[in-house]
Amino acid sequence: MSYNAESFQRDTSVSRETVDDYKYWYETLCYWNESINLVSRSALGAFWERHAYDSWQLVPHIPEKASTFLDLGSGAGFPGLSIAISCKHRGCGNVLLVDSAGKKGAFLKKIIRDRALPALVSTERVEEINSKTYDVISARAFAPLPKLLSYTQRFWGKSTVGLFLKGESVEEELTAARKKWSFNVEKVQSRTNSTGCLLKITELIVQ
């Protein structure tokens, strides 16, 4: 049996209303993808496990009092929309999703509007976004860790948490990043990829 919405709800224990938001996201992505290539066909077929569940695994690591979120390279919403859906059902928080591709930005705006998610979309390049600190910074498949930290260091405050989904090269990326920055890191095994992990980075300081 393939991994589906019921599998996702079983593994995450989220509410039916939360699953409804994910279902709308998936159905709209299928519809848009017929005319706009937002994701590959194989990615669409693996939505519930490789994308919905993969993105959701950040949610349990969000600090309880976090209210401002920055998601880079949001694409079709992974993982930014998962965080926005979580914020909606927690009743707090606001997410800025960043993707310079206009068509992807339009897709994200539709999901946000139609599901009343607490989020905004920016189609500016990361370098052009106004400097301010965020409680949580997230990204998946956006850039190697050293470049990711270079892009985001001006958004870090004393209590900022970075939640980054990483693959097989994570140790090399950590070694390279430590040449310039000091930080604490917790490496959590991915729930969806045996060779992947979630990096939870705190106390980022330029050395």
mmCIF file of N, CA and C in Angstrom, residues 76-156:
data_model
loop_
_atom_site.group_PDB
_atom_site.id
_atom_site.type_symbol
_atom_site.label_atom_id
_atom_site.label_comp_id
_atom_site.label_asym_id
_atom_site.label_seq_id
_atom_site.Cartn_x
_atom_site.Cartn_y
_atom_site.Cartn_z
ATOM 1 N N ALA A 76 7.553 24.759 -3.930
ATOM 2 C CA ALA A 76 6.130 24.415 -3.878
ATOM 3 C C ALA A 76 5.619 24.342 -2.441
ATOM 4 N N GLY A 77 6.427 24.842 -1.498
ATOM 5 C CA GLY A 77 5.971 24.948 -0.117
ATOM 6 C C GLY A 77 6.668 24.073 0.887
ATOM 7 N N PHE A 78 7.736 23.406 0.460
ATOM 8 C CA PHE A 78 8.446 22.480 1.353
ATOM 9 C C PHE A 78 9.693 23.145 1.943
ATOM 10 N N PRO A 79 9.799 23.329 3.231
ATOM 11 C CA PRO A 79 8.834 22.975 4.280
ATOM 12 C C PRO A 79 7.969 24.135 4.770
ATOM 13 N N GLY A 80 8.056 25.300 4.117
ATOM 14 C CA GLY A 80 7.415 26.501 4.643
ATOM 15 C C GLY A 80 5.921 26.401 4.872
ATOM 16 N N LEU A 81 5.194 25.774 3.925
ATOM 17 C CA LEU A 81 3.749 25.664 4.110
ATOM 18 C C LEU A 81 3.393 24.739 5.266
ATOM 19 N N SER A 82 4.222 23.725 5.503
ATOM 20 C CA SER A 82 3.979 22.861 6.670
ATOM 21 C C SER A 82 4.057 23.671 7.958
ATOM 22 N N ILE A 83 5.036 24.563 8.023
ATOM 23 C CA ILE A 83 5.178 25.407 9.209
ATOM 24 C C ILE A 83 3.995 26.359 9.320
ATOM 25 N N ALA A 84 3.563 26.930 8.192
ATOM 26 C CA ALA A 84 2.422 27.849 8.204
ATOM 27 C C ALA A 84 1.139 27.139 8.630
ATOM 28 N N ILE A 85 0.946 25.906 8.167
ATOM 29 C CA ILE A 85 -0.228 25.129 8.578
ATOM 30 C C ILE A 85 -0.182 24.874 10.082
ATOM 31 N N SER A 86 0.996 24.555 10.588
ATOM 32 C CA SER A 86 1.151 24.345 12.029
ATOM 33 C C SER A 86 0.823 25.612 12.804
ATOM 34 N N CYS A 87 1.312 26.751 12.319
ATOM 35 C CA CYS A 87 1.028 28.028 12.986
ATOM 36 C C CYS A 87 -0.472 28.318 13.004
ATOM 37 N N LYS A 88 -1.139 28.026 11.905
ATOM 38 C CA LYS A 88 -2.593 28.243 11.823
ATOM 39 C C LYS A 88 -3.313 27.473 12.919
ATOM 40 N N HIS A 89 -2.952 26.231 13.105
ATOM 41 C CA HIS A 89 -3.676 25.393 14.062
ATOM 42 C C HIS A 89 -3.185 25.581 15.497
ATOM 43 N N ARG A 90 -1.997 26.178 15.659
ATOM 44 C CA ARG A 90 -1.541 26.583 17.000
ATOM 45 C C ARG A 90 -2.165 27.911 17.399
ATOM 46 N N GLY A 91 -2.581 28.677 16.397
ATOM 47 C CA GLY A 91 -3.174 29.975 16.655
ATOM 48 C C GLY A 91 -2.166 31.073 16.898
ATOM 49 N N CYS A 92 -0.926 30.879 16.429
ATOM 50 C CA CYS A 92 0.086 31.919 16.603
ATOM 51 C C CYS A 92 1.190 31.750 15.568
ATOM 52 N N GLY A 93 1.899 32.850 15.323
ATOM 53 C CA GLY A 93 3.048 32.794 14.423
ATOM 54 C C GLY A 93 2.738 33.309 13.035
ATOM 55 N N ASN A 94 3.791 33.742 12.348
ATOM 56 C CA ASN A 94 3.679 34.215 10.976
ATOM 57 C C ASN A 94 4.934 33.815 10.223
ATOM 58 N N VAL A 95 4.747 33.338 9.002
ATOM 59 C CA VAL A 95 5.842 32.782 8.212
ATOM 60 C C VAL A 95 6.079 33.636 6.971
ATOM 61 N N LEU A 96 7.342 33.943 6.684
ATOM 62 C CA LEU A 96 7.717 34.565 5.421
ATOM 63 C C LEU A 96 8.351 33.490 4.548
ATOM 64 N N LEU A 97 7.695 33.171 3.424
ATOM 65 C CA LEU A 97 8.209 32.187 2.480
ATOM 66 C C LEU A 97 8.900 32.924 1.345
ATOM 67 N N VAL A 98 10.125 32.522 1.046
ATOM 68 C CA VAL A 98 10.935 33.226 0.058
ATOM 69 C C VAL A 98 11.268 32.303 -1.103
ATOM 70 N N ASP A 99 10.879 32.714 -2.307
ATOM 71 C CA ASP A 99 11.285 32.010 -3.521
ATOM 72 C C ASP A 99 11.267 33.012 -4.662
ATOM 73 N N SER A 100 12.384 33.121 -5.361
ATOM 74 C CA SER A 100 12.520 34.151 -6.390
ATOM 75 C C SER A 100 11.777 33.817 -7.675
ATOM 76 N N ALA A 101 11.265 32.584 -7.804
ATOM 77 C CA ALA A 101 10.510 32.196 -9.002
ATOM 78 C C ALA A 101 9.074 32.693 -8.873
ATOM 79 N N GLY A 102 8.674 33.577 -9.780
ATOM 80 C CA GLY A 102 7.352 34.193 -9.690
ATOM 81 C C GLY A 102 6.198 33.215 -9.730
ATOM 82 N N LYS A 103 6.296 32.175 -10.560
ATOM 83 C CA LYS A 103 5.196 31.206 -10.668
ATOM 84 C C LYS A 103 5.025 30.429 -9.373
ATOM 85 N N LYS A 104 6.141 30.081 -8.747
ATOM 86 C CA LYS A 104 6.051 29.381 -7.463
ATOM 87 C C LYS A 104 5.477 30.312 -6.397
ATOM 88 N N GLY A 105 5.858 31.576 -6.465
ATOM 89 C CA GLY A 105 5.307 32.546 -5.530
ATOM 90 C C GLY A 105 3.799 32.677 -5.670
ATOM 91 N N ALA A 106 3.311 32.667 -6.910
ATOM 92 C CA ALA A 106 1.868 32.754 -7.152
ATOM 93 C C ALA A 106 1.146 31.537 -6.585
ATOM 94 N N PHE A 107 1.756 30.364 -6.747
ATOM 95 C CA PHE A 107 1.165 29.140 -6.195
ATOM 96 C C PHE A 107 1.094 29.221 -4.672
ATOM 97 N N LEU A 108 2.180 29.634 -4.047
ATOM 98 C CA LEU A 108 2.208 29.745 -2.588
ATOM 99 C C LEU A 108 1.148 30.726 -2.089
ATOM 100 N N LYS A 109 1.007 31.843 -2.780
ATOM 101 C CA LYS A 109 0.019 32.847 -2.371
ATOM 102 C C LYS A 109 -1.397 32.295 -2.440
ATOM 103 N N LYS A 110 -1.672 31.465 -3.439
ATOM 104 C CA LYS A 110 -3.012 30.879 -3.558
ATOM 105 C C LYS A 110 -3.311 29.953 -2.377
ATOM 106 N N ILE A 111 -2.358 29.092 -2.039
ATOM 107 C CA ILE A 111 -2.573 28.187 -0.909
ATOM 108 C C ILE A 111 -2.774 28.986 0.376
ATOM 109 N N ILE A 112 -1.944 29.985 0.571
ATOM 110 C CA ILE A 112 -2.033 30.819 1.776
ATOM 111 C C ILE A 112 -3.389 31.511 1.857
ATOM 112 N N ARG A 113 -3.834 32.077 0.741
ATOM 113 C CA ARG A 113 -5.116 32.797 0.723
ATOM 114 C C ARG A 113 -6.299 31.839 0.929
ATOM 115 N N ASP A 114 -6.304 30.744 0.177
ATOM 116 C CA ASP A 114 -7.461 29.845 0.205
ATOM 117 C C ASP A 114 -7.596 29.088 1.523
ATOM 118 N N ARG A 115 -6.479 28.849 2.205
ATOM 119 C CA ARG A 115 -6.531 28.114 3.477
ATOM 120 C C ARG A 115 -6.319 29.022 4.686
ATOM 121 N N ALA A 116 -6.303 30.331 4.445
ATOM 122 C CA ALA A 116 -6.175 31.316 5.537
ATOM 123 C C ALA A 116 -4.967 31.019 6.424
ATOM 124 N N LEU A 117 -3.824 30.823 5.776
ATOM 125 C CA LEU A 117 -2.600 30.527 6.516
ATOM 126 C C LEU A 117 -1.907 31.826 6.940
ATOM 127 N N PRO A 118 -1.289 31.854 8.103
ATOM 128 C CA PRO A 118 -0.600 33.055 8.583
ATOM 129 C C PRO A 118 0.786 33.179 7.950
ATOM 130 N N ALA A 119 0.809 33.579 6.701
ATOM 131 C CA ALA A 119 2.082 33.612 5.966
ATOM 132 C C ALA A 119 2.044 34.674 4.881
ATOM 133 N N LEU A 120 3.238 35.114 4.490
ATOM 134 C CA LEU A 120 3.439 36.029 3.376
ATOM 135 C C LEU A 120 4.463 35.412 2.440
ATOM 136 N N VAL A 121 4.477 35.883 1.200
ATOM 137 C CA VAL A 121 5.416 35.375 0.201
ATOM 138 C C VAL A 121 6.257 36.523 -0.330
ATOM 139 N N SER A 122 7.555 36.295 -0.437
ATOM 140 C CA SER A 122 8.459 37.246 -1.080
ATOM 141 C C SER A 122 9.117 36.572 -2.274
ATOM 142 N N THR A 123 9.102 37.251 -3.419
ATOM 143 C CA THR A 123 9.798 36.739 -4.600
ATOM 144 C C THR A 123 11.112 37.482 -4.825
ATOM 145 N N GLU A 124 11.563 38.185 -3.801
ATOM 146 C CA GLU A 124 12.879 38.819 -3.852
ATOM 147 C C GLU A 124 13.968 37.771 -3.660
ATOM 148 N N ARG A 125 15.164 38.105 -4.089
ATOM 149 C CA ARG A 125 16.309 37.269 -3.758
ATOM 150 C C ARG A 125 16.603 37.429 -2.267
ATOM 151 N N VAL A 126 17.195 36.413 -1.682
ATOM 152 C CA VAL A 126 17.470 36.449 -0.244
ATOM 153 C C VAL A 126 18.271 37.694 0.131
ATOM 154 N N GLU A 127 19.220 38.070 -0.725
ATOM 155 C CA GLU A 127 20.082 39.217 -0.441
ATOM 156 C C GLU A 127 19.298 40.530 -0.382
ATOM 157 N N GLU A 128 18.096 40.548 -0.964
ATOM 158 C CA GLU A 128 17.308 41.777 -1.043
ATOM 159 C C GLU A 128 16.288 41.917 0.084
ATOM 160 N N ILE A 129 16.118 40.890 0.879
ATOM 161 C CA ILE A 129 15.121 40.921 1.951
ATOM 162 C C ILE A 129 15.605 41.823 3.083
ATOM 163 N N ASN A 130 14.689 42.605 3.636
ATOM 164 C CA ASN A 130 15.041 43.498 4.742
ATOM 165 C C ASN A 130 15.590 42.711 5.926
ATOM 166 N N SER A 131 16.614 43.263 6.540
ATOM 167 C CA SER A 131 17.236 42.605 7.691
ATOM 168 C C SER A 131 16.351 42.736 8.925
ATOM 169 N N LYS A 132 16.068 41.630 9.548
ATOM 170 C CA LYS A 132 15.396 41.560 10.842
ATOM 171 C C LYS A 132 15.642 40.167 11.385
ATOM 172 N N THR A 133 15.474 39.988 12.671
ATOM 173 C CA THR A 133 15.721 38.666 13.239
ATOM 174 C C THR A 133 14.425 37.855 13.275
ATOM 175 N N TYR A 134 14.598 36.541 13.150
ATOM 176 C CA TYR A 134 13.471 35.605 13.184
ATOM 177 C C TYR A 134 13.710 34.578 14.281
ATOM 178 N N ASP A 135 12.619 34.044 14.796
ATOM 179 C CA ASP A 135 12.738 32.999 15.816
ATOM 180 C C ASP A 135 13.203 31.679 15.217
ATOM 181 N N VAL A 136 12.721 31.387 14.012
ATOM 182 C CA VAL A 136 13.070 30.136 13.336
ATOM 183 C C VAL A 136 13.384 30.421 11.875
ATOM 184 N N ILE A 137 14.481 29.845 11.387
ATOM 185 C CA ILE A 137 14.848 29.911 9.971
ATOM 186 C C ILE A 137 14.880 28.481 9.453
ATOM 187 N N SER A 138 14.213 28.234 8.328
ATOM 188 C CA SER A 138 14.133 26.872 7.796
ATOM 189 C C SER A 138 14.492 26.839 6.319
ATOM 190 N N ALA A 139 14.925 25.658 5.869
ATOM 191 C CA ALA A 139 15.237 25.459 4.453
ATOM 192 C C ALA A 139 15.388 23.972 4.179
ATOM 193 N N ARG A 140 15.058 23.600 2.946
ATOM 194 C CA ARG A 140 15.287 22.232 2.480
ATOM 195 C C ARG A 140 15.848 22.315 1.071
ATOM 196 N N ALA A 141 16.993 21.680 0.857
ATOM 197 C CA ALA A 141 17.614 21.624 -0.472
ATOM 198 C C ALA A 141 17.803 23.013 -1.071
ATOM 199 N N PHE A 142 18.154 23.990 -0.223
ATOM 200 C CA PHE A 142 18.326 25.358 -0.711
ATOM 201 C C PHE A 142 19.771 25.655 -1.072
ATOM 202 N N ALA A 143 20.702 25.292 -0.193
ATOM 203 C CA ALA A 143 22.122 25.569 -0.425
ATOM 204 C C ALA A 143 22.940 24.759 0.573
ATOM 205 N N PRO A 144 24.225 24.504 0.259
ATOM 206 C CA PRO A 144 25.108 23.873 1.257
ATOM 207 C C PRO A 144 25.146 24.727 2.521
ATOM 208 N N LEU A 145 25.382 24.111 3.656
ATOM 209 C CA LEU A 145 25.291 24.809 4.939
ATOM 210 C C LEU A 145 26.138 26.078 5.021
ATOM 211 N N PRO A 146 27.409 26.093 4.573
ATOM 212 C CA PRO A 146 28.176 27.345 4.662
ATOM 213 C C PRO A 146 27.503 28.497 3.913
ATOM 214 N N LYS A 147 27.009 28.227 2.724
ATOM 215 C CA LYS A 147 26.330 29.272 1.955
ATOM 216 C C LYS A 147 25.005 29.645 2.612
ATOM 217 N N LEU A 148 24.306 28.666 3.139
ATOM 218 C CA LEU A 148 23.037 28.919 3.812
ATOM 219 C C LEU A 148 23.225 29.836 5.016
ATOM 220 N N LEU A 149 24.272 29.597 5.791
ATOM 221 C CA LEU A 149 24.547 30.454 6.945
ATOM 222 C C LEU A 149 24.990 31.849 6.512
ATOM 223 N N SER A 150 25.729 31.930 5.403
ATOM 224 C CA SER A 150 26.122 33.246 4.873
ATOM 225 C C SER A 150 24.896 34.058 4.475
ATOM 226 N N TYR A 151 23.954 33.396 3.810
ATOM 227 C CA TYR A 151 22.718 34.066 3.398
ATOM 228 C C TYR A 151 21.905 34.548 4.598
ATOM 229 N N THR A 152 21.906 33.763 5.667
ATOM 230 C CA THR A 152 20.946 34.009 6.747
ATOM 231 C C THR A 152 21.520 34.647 8.001
ATOM 232 N N GLN A 153 22.829 34.848 8.098
ATOM 233 C CA GLN A 153 23.406 35.285 9.373
ATOM 234 C C GLN A 153 22.825 36.610 9.865
ATOM 235 N N ARG A 154 22.395 37.480 8.949
ATOM 236 C CA ARG A 154 21.831 38.762 9.383
ATOM 237 C C ARG A 154 20.405 38.633 9.929
ATOM 238 N N PHE A 155 19.819 37.440 9.798
ATOM 239 C CA PHE A 155 18.477 37.205 10.321
ATOM 240 C C PHE A 155 18.491 36.497 11.678
ATOM 241 N N TRP A 156 19.702 36.179 12.166
ATOM 242 C CA TRP A 156 19.814 35.432 13.424
ATOM 243 C C TRP A 156 19.865 36.373 14.622
#
